[in-house]
JSON list of C-alpha atoms in Angstrom, two decimals:
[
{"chain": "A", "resi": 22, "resn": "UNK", "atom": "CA", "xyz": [-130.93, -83.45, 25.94]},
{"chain": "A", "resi": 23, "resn": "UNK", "atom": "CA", "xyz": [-130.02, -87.49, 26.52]},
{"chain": "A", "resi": 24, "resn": "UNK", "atom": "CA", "xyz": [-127.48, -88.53, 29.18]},
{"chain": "A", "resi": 25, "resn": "UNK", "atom": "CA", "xyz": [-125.62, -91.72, 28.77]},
{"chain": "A", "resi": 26, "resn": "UNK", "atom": "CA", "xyz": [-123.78, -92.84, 31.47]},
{"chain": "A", "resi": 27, "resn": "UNK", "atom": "CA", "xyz": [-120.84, -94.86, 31.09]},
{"chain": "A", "resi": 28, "resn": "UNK", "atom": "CA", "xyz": [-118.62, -97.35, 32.36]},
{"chain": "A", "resi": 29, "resn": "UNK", "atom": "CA", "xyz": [-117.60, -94.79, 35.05]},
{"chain": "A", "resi": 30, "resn": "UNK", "atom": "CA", "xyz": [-121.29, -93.71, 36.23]},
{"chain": "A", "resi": 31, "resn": "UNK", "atom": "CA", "xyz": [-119.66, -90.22, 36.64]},
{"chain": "A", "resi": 32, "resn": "UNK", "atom": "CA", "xyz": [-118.74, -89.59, 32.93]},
{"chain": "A", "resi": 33, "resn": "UNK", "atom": "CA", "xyz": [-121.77, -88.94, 31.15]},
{"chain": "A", "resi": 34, "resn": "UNK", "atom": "CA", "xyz": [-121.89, -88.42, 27.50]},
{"chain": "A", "resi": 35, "resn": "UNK", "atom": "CA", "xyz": [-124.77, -85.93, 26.50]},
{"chain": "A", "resi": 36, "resn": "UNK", "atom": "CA", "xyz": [-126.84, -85.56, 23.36]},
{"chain": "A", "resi": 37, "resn": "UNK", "atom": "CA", "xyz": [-128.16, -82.57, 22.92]},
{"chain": "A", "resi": 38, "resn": "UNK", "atom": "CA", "xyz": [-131.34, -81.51, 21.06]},
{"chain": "A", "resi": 39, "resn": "UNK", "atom": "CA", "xyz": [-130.84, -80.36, 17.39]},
{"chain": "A", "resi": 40, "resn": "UNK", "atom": "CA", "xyz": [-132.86, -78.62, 15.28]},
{"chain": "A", "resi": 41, "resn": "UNK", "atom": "CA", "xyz": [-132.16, -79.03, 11.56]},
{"chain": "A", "resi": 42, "resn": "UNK", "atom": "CA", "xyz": [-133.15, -77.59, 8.10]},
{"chain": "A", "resi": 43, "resn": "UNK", "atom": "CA", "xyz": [-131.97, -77.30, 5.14]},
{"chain": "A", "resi": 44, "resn": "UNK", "atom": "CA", "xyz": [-130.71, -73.82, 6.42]},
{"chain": "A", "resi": 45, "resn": "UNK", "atom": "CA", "xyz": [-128.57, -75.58, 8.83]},
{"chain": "A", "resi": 46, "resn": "UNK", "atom": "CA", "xyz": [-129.22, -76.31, 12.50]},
{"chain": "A", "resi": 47, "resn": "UNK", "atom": "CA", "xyz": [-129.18, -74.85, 15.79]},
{"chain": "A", "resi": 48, "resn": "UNK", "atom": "CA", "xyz": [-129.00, -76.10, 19.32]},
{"chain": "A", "resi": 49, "resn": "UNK", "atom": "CA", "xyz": [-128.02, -75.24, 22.87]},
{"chain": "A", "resi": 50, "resn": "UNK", "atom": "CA", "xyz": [-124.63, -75.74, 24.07]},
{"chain": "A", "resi": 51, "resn": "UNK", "atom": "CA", "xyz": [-125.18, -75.11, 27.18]},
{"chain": "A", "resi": 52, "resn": "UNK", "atom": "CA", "xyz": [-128.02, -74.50, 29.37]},
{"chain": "A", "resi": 53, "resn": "UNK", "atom": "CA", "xyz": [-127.66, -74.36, 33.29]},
{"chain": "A", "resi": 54, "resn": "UNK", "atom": "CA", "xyz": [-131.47, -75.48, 34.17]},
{"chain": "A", "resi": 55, "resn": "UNK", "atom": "CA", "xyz": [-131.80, -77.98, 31.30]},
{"chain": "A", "resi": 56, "resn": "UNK", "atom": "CA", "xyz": [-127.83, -79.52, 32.28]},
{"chain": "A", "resi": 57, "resn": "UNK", "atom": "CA", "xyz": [-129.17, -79.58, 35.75]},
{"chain": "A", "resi": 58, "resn": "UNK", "atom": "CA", "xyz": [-132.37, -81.56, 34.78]},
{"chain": "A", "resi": 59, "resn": "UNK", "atom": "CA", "xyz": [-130.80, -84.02, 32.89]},
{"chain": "A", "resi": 60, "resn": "UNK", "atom": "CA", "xyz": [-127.73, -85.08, 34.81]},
{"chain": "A", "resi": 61, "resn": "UNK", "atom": "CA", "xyz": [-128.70, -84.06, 38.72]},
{"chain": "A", "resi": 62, "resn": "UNK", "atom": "CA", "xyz": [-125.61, -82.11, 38.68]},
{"chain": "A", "resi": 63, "resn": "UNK", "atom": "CA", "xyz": [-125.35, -78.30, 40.17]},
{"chain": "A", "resi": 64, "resn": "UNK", "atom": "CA", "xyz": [-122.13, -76.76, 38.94]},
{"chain": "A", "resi": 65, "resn": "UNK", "atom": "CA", "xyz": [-120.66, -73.68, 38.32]},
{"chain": "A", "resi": 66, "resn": "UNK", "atom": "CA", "xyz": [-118.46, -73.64, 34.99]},
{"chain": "A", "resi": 67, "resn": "UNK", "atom": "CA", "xyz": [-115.80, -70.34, 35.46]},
{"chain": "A", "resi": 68, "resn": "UNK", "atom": "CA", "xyz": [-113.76, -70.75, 32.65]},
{"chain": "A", "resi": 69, "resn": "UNK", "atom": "CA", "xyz": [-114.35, -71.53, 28.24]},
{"chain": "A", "resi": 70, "resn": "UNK", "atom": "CA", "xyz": [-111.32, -73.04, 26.76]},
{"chain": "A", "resi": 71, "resn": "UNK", "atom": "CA", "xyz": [-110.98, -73.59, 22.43]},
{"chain": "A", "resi": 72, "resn": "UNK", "atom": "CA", "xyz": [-107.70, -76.01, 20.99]},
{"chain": "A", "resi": 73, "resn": "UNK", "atom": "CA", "xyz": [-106.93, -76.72, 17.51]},
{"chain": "A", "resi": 74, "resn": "UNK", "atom": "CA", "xyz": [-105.35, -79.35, 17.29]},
{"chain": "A", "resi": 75, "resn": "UNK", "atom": "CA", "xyz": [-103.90, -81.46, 13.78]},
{"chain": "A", "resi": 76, "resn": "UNK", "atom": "CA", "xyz": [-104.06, -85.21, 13.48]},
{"chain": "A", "resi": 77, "resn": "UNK", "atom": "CA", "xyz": [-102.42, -87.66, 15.50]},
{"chain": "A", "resi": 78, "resn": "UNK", "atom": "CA", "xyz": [-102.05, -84.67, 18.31]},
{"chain": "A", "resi": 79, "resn": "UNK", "atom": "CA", "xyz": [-102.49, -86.61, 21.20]},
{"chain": "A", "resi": 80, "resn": "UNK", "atom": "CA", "xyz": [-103.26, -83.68, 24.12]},
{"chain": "A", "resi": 81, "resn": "UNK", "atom": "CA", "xyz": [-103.38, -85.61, 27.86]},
{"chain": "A", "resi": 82, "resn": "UNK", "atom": "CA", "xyz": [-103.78, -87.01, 30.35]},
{"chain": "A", "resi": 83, "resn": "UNK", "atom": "CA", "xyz": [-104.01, -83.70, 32.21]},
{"chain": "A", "resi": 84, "resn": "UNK", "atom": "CA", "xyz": [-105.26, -82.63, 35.65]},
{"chain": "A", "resi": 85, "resn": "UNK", "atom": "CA", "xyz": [-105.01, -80.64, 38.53]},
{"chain": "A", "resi": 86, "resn": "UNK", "atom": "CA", "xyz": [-104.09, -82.50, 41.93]},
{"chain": "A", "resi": 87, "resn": "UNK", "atom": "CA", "xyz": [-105.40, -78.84, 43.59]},
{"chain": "A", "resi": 88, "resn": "UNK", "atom": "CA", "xyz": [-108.30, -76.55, 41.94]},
{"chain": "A", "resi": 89, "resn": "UNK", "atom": "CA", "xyz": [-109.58, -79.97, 40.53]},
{"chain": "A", "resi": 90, "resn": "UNK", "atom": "CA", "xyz": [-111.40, -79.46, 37.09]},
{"chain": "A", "resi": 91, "resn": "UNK", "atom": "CA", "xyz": [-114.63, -80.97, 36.10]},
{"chain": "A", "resi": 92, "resn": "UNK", "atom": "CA", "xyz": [-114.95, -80.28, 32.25]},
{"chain": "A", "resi": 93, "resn": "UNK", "atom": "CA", "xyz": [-117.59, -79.82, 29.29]},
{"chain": "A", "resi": 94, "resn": "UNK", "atom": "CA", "xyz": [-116.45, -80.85, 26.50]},
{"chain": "A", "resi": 95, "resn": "UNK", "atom": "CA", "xyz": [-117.29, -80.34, 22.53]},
{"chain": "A", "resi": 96, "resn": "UNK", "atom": "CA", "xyz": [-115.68, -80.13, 19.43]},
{"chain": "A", "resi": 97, "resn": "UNK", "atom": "CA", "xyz": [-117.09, -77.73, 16.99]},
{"chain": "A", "resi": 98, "resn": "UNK", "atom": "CA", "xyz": [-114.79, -78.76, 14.07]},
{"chain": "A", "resi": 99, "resn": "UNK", "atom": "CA", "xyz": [-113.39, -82.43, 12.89]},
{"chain": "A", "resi": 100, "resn": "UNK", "atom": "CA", "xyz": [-113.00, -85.16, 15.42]},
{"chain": "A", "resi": 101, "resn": "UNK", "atom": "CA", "xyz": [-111.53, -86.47, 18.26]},
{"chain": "A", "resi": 102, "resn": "UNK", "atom": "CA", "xyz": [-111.30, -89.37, 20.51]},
{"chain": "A", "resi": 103, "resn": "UNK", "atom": "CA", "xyz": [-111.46, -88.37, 23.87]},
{"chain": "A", "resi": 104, "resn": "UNK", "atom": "CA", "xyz": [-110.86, -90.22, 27.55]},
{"chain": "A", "resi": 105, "resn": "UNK", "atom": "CA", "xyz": [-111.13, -89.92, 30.88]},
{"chain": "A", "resi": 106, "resn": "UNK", "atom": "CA", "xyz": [-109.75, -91.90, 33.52]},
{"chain": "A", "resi": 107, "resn": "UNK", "atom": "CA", "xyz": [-110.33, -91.82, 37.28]},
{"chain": "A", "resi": 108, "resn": "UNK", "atom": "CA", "xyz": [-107.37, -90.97, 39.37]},
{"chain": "A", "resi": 109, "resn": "UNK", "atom": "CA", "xyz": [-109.21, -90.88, 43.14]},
{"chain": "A", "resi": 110, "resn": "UNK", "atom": "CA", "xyz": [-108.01, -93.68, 44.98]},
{"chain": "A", "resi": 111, "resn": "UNK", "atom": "CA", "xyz": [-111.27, -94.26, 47.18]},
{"chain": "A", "resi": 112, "resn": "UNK", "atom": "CA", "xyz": [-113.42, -94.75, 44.11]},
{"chain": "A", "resi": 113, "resn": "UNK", "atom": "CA", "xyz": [-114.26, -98.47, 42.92]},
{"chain": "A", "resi": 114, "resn": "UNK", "atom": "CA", "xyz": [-112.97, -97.36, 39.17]},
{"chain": "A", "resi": 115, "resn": "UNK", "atom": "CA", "xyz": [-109.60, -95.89, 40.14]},
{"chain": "A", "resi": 116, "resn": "UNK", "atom": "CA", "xyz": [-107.32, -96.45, 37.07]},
{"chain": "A", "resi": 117, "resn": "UNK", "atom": "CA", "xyz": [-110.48, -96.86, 35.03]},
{"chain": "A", "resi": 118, "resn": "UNK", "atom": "CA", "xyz": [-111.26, -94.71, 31.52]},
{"chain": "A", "resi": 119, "resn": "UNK", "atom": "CA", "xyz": [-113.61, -94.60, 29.27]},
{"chain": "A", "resi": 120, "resn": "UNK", "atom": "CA", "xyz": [-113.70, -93.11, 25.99]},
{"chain": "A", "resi": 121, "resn": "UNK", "atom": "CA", "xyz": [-116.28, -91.27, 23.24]},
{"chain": "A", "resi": 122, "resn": "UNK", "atom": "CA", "xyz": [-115.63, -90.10, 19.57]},
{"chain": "A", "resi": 123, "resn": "UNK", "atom": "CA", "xyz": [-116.87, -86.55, 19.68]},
{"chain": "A", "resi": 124, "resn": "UNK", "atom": "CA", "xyz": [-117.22, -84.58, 16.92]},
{"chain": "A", "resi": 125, "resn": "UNK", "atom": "CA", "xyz": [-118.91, -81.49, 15.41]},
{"chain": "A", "resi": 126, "resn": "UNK", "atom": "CA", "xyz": [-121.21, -83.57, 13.33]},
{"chain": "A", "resi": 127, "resn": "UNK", "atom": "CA", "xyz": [-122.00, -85.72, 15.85]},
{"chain": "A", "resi": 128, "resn": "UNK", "atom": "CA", "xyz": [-122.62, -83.14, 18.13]},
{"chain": "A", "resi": 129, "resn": "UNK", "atom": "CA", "xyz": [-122.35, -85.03, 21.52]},
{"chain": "A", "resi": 130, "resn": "UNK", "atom": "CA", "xyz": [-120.49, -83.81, 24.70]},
{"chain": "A", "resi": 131, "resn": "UNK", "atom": "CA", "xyz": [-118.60, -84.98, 27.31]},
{"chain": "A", "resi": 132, "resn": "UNK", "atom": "CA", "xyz": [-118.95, -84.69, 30.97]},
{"chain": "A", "resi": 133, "resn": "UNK", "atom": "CA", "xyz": [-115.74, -85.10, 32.88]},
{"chain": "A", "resi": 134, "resn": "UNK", "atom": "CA", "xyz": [-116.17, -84.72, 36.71]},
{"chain": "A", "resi": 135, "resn": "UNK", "atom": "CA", "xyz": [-113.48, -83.44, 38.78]},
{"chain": "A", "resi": 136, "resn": "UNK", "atom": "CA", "xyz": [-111.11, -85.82, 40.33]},
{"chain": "A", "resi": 137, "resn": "UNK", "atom": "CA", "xyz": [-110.13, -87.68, 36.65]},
{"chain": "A", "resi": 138, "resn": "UNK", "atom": "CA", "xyz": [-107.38, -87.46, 34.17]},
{"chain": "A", "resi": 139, "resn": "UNK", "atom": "CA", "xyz": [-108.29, -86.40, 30.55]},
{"chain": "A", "resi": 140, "resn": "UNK", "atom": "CA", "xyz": [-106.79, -86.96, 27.09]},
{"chain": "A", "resi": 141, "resn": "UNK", "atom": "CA", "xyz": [-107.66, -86.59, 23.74]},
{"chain": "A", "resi": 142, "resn": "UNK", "atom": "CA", "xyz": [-106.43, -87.72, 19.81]},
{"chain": "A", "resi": 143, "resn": "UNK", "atom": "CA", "xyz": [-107.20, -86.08, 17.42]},
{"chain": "A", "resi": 144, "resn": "UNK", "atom": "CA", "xyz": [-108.51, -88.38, 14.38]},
{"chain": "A", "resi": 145, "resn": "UNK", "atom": "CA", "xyz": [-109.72, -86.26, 11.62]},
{"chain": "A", "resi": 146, "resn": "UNK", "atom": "CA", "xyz": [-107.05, -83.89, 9.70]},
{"chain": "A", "resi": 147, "resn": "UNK", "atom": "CA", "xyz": [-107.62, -81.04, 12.48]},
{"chain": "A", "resi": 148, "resn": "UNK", "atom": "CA", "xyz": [-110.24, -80.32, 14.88]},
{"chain": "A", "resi": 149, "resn": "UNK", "atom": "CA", "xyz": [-111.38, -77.50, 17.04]},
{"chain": "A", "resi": 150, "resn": "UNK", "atom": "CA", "xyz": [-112.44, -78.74, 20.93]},
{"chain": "A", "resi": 151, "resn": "UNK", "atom": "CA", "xyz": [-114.18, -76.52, 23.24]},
{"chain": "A", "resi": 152, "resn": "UNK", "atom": "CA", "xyz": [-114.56, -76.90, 26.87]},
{"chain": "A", "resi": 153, "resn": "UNK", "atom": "CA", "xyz": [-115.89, -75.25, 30.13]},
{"chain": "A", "resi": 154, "resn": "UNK", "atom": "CA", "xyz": [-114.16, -75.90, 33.63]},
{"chain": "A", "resi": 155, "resn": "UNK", "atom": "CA", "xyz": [-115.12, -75.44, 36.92]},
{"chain": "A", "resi": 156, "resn": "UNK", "atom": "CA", "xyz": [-112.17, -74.39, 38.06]},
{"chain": "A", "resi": 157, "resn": "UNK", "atom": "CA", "xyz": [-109.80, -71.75, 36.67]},
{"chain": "A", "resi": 158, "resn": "UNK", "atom": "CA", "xyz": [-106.42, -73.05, 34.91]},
{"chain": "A", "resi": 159, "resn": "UNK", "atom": "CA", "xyz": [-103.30, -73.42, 37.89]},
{"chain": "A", "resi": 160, "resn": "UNK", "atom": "CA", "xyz": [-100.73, -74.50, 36.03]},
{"chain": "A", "resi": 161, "resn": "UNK", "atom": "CA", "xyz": [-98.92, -74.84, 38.83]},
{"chain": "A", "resi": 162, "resn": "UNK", "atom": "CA", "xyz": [-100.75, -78.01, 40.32]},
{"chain": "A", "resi": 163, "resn": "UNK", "atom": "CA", "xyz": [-101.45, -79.53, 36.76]},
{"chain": "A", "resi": 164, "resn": "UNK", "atom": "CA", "xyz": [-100.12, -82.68, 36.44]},
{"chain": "A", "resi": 165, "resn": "UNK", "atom": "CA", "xyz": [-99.60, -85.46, 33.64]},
{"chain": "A", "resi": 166, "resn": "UNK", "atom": "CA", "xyz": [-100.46, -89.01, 33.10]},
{"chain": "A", "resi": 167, "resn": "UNK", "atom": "CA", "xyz": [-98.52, -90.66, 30.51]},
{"chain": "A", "resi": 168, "resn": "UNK", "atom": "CA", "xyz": [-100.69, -91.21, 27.32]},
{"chain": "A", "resi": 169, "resn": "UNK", "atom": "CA", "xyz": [-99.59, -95.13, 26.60]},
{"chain": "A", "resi": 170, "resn": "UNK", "atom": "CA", "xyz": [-99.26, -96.72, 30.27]},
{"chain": "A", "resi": 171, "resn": "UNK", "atom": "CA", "xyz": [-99.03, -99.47, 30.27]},
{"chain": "A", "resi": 172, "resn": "UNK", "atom": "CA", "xyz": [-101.70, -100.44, 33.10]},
{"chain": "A", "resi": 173, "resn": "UNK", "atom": "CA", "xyz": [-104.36, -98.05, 31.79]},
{"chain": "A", "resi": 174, "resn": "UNK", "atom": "CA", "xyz": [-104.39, -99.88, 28.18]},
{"chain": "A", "resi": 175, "resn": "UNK", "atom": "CA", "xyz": [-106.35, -96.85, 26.88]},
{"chain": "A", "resi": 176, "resn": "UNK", "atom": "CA", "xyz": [-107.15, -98.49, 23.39]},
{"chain": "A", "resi": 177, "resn": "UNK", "atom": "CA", "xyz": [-106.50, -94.96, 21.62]},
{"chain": "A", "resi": 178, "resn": "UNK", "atom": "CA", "xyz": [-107.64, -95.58, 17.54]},
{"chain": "A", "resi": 179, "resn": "UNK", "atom": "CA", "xyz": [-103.71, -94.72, 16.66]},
{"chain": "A", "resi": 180, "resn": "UNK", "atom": "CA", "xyz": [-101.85, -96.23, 14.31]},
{"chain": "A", "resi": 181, "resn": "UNK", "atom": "CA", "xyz": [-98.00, -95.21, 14.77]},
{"chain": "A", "resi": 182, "resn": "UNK", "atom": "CA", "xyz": [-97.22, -92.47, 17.16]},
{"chain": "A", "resi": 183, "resn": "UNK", "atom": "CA", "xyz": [-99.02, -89.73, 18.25]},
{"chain": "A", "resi": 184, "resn": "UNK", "atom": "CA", "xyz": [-97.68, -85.84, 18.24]},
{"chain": "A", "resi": 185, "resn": "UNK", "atom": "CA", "xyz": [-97.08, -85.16, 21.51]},
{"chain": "A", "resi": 186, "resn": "UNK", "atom": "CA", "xyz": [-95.69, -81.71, 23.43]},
{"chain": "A", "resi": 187, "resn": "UNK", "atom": "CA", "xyz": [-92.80, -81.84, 25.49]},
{"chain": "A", "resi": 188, "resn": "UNK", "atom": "CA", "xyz": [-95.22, -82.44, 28.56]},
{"chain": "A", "resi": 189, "resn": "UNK", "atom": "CA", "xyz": [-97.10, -84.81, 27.66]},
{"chain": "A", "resi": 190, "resn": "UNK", "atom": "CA", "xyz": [-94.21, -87.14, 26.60]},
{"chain": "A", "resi": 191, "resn": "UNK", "atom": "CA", "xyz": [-92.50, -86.58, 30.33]},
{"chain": "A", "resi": 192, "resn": "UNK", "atom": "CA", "xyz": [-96.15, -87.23, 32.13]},
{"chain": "A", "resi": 193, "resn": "UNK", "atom": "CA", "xyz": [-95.20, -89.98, 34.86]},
{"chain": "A", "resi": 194, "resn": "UNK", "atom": "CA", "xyz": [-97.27, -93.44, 35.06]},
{"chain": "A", "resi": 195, "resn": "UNK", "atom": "CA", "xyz": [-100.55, -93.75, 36.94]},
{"chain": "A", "resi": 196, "resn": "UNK", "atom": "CA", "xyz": [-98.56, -96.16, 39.44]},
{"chain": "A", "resi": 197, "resn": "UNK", "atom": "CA", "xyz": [-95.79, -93.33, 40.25]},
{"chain": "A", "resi": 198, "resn": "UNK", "atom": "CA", "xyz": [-98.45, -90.07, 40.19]},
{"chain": "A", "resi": 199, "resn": "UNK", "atom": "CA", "xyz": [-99.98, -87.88, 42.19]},
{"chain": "A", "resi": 200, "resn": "UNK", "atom": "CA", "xyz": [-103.53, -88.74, 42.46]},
{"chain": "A", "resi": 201, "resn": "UNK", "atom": "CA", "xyz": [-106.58, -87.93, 44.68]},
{"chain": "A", "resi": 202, "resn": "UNK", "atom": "CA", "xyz": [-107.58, -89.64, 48.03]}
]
């Protein structure tokens, strides 16, 4: 596999390797050694989570302020646009994102350590997006970033307004959440 870092050292977008025919293709996922290898990260995934979303739903920013979440994430059918932004105080990118079209022909996943905020749009007319965790789900300490703050300037590829839940259009600004030390 090929590991990109990018503008936030921590977020890694990783290529993995494909093999194609004119059968079709096949690839690993996941693999624990290999993921190891190429990023010098040692975790523990406990938990597989699958969304279908339509277009324009706009899912995010999520996180949890206790039983933190570092993510995998794929989509294995249309296309999304998908950010993270880092929410720990102490780090030199605090209120930094960065952002990656994934999709399931491009085949490239996304890295998301614990300690950040994610989000994603979807841009193609639905799409399937499967991730692992390292944590288990608490919805009790999950918490919301507003999608369109102002001081994040996430340049989402959006045209009009997204579909949001109810959740996601109460999430507070980064300036007024609940964030990490």
């Amino acid at each position: 596999m090929q590991v990109t870092r990018t503008t936030i050292p921590e977020v890694l977008v990783i290529e993995p390797k494909v093999f194609g025919d004119d059968r079709g293709f096949f690839y690993e996922s996941y693999n624990e050694r290999a993921f190891a290898d190429a990023t010098g990260l040692r975790v523990r995934f406990v938990q597989d989570n699958h969304s279908r979303s339509e277009k324009k739903v706009l899912r995010g920013l999520h996180y949890q302020i206790r039983q933190p979440q570092g993510k995998l994430v794929r989509v294995t059918a249309g296309e999304i646009y998908d950010v993270a932004v880092d929410i720990r105080k102490s780090s030199p990118t605090f209120g930094k994102w960065a952002g990656v079209a994934l999709s399931a022909a491009n085949k490239k996943m996304w890295w998301i350590p614990a300690g950040f905020a994610h989000g994603f749009l979807v841009t193609s007319d639905h799409a399937e997006v499967q991730y692992k965790t390292t944590d288990y789900y608490a919805p009790e300490h999950e918490r919301c970033i507003v999608w369109n703050d102002r001081d994040l300037a996430i340049s989402w590829p959006l045209s009009g307004e997204p579909i949001l839940s109810q959740k996601d259009r109460a999430g507070l600004p980064l300036k007024e959440a609940e964030v990490f030390p």
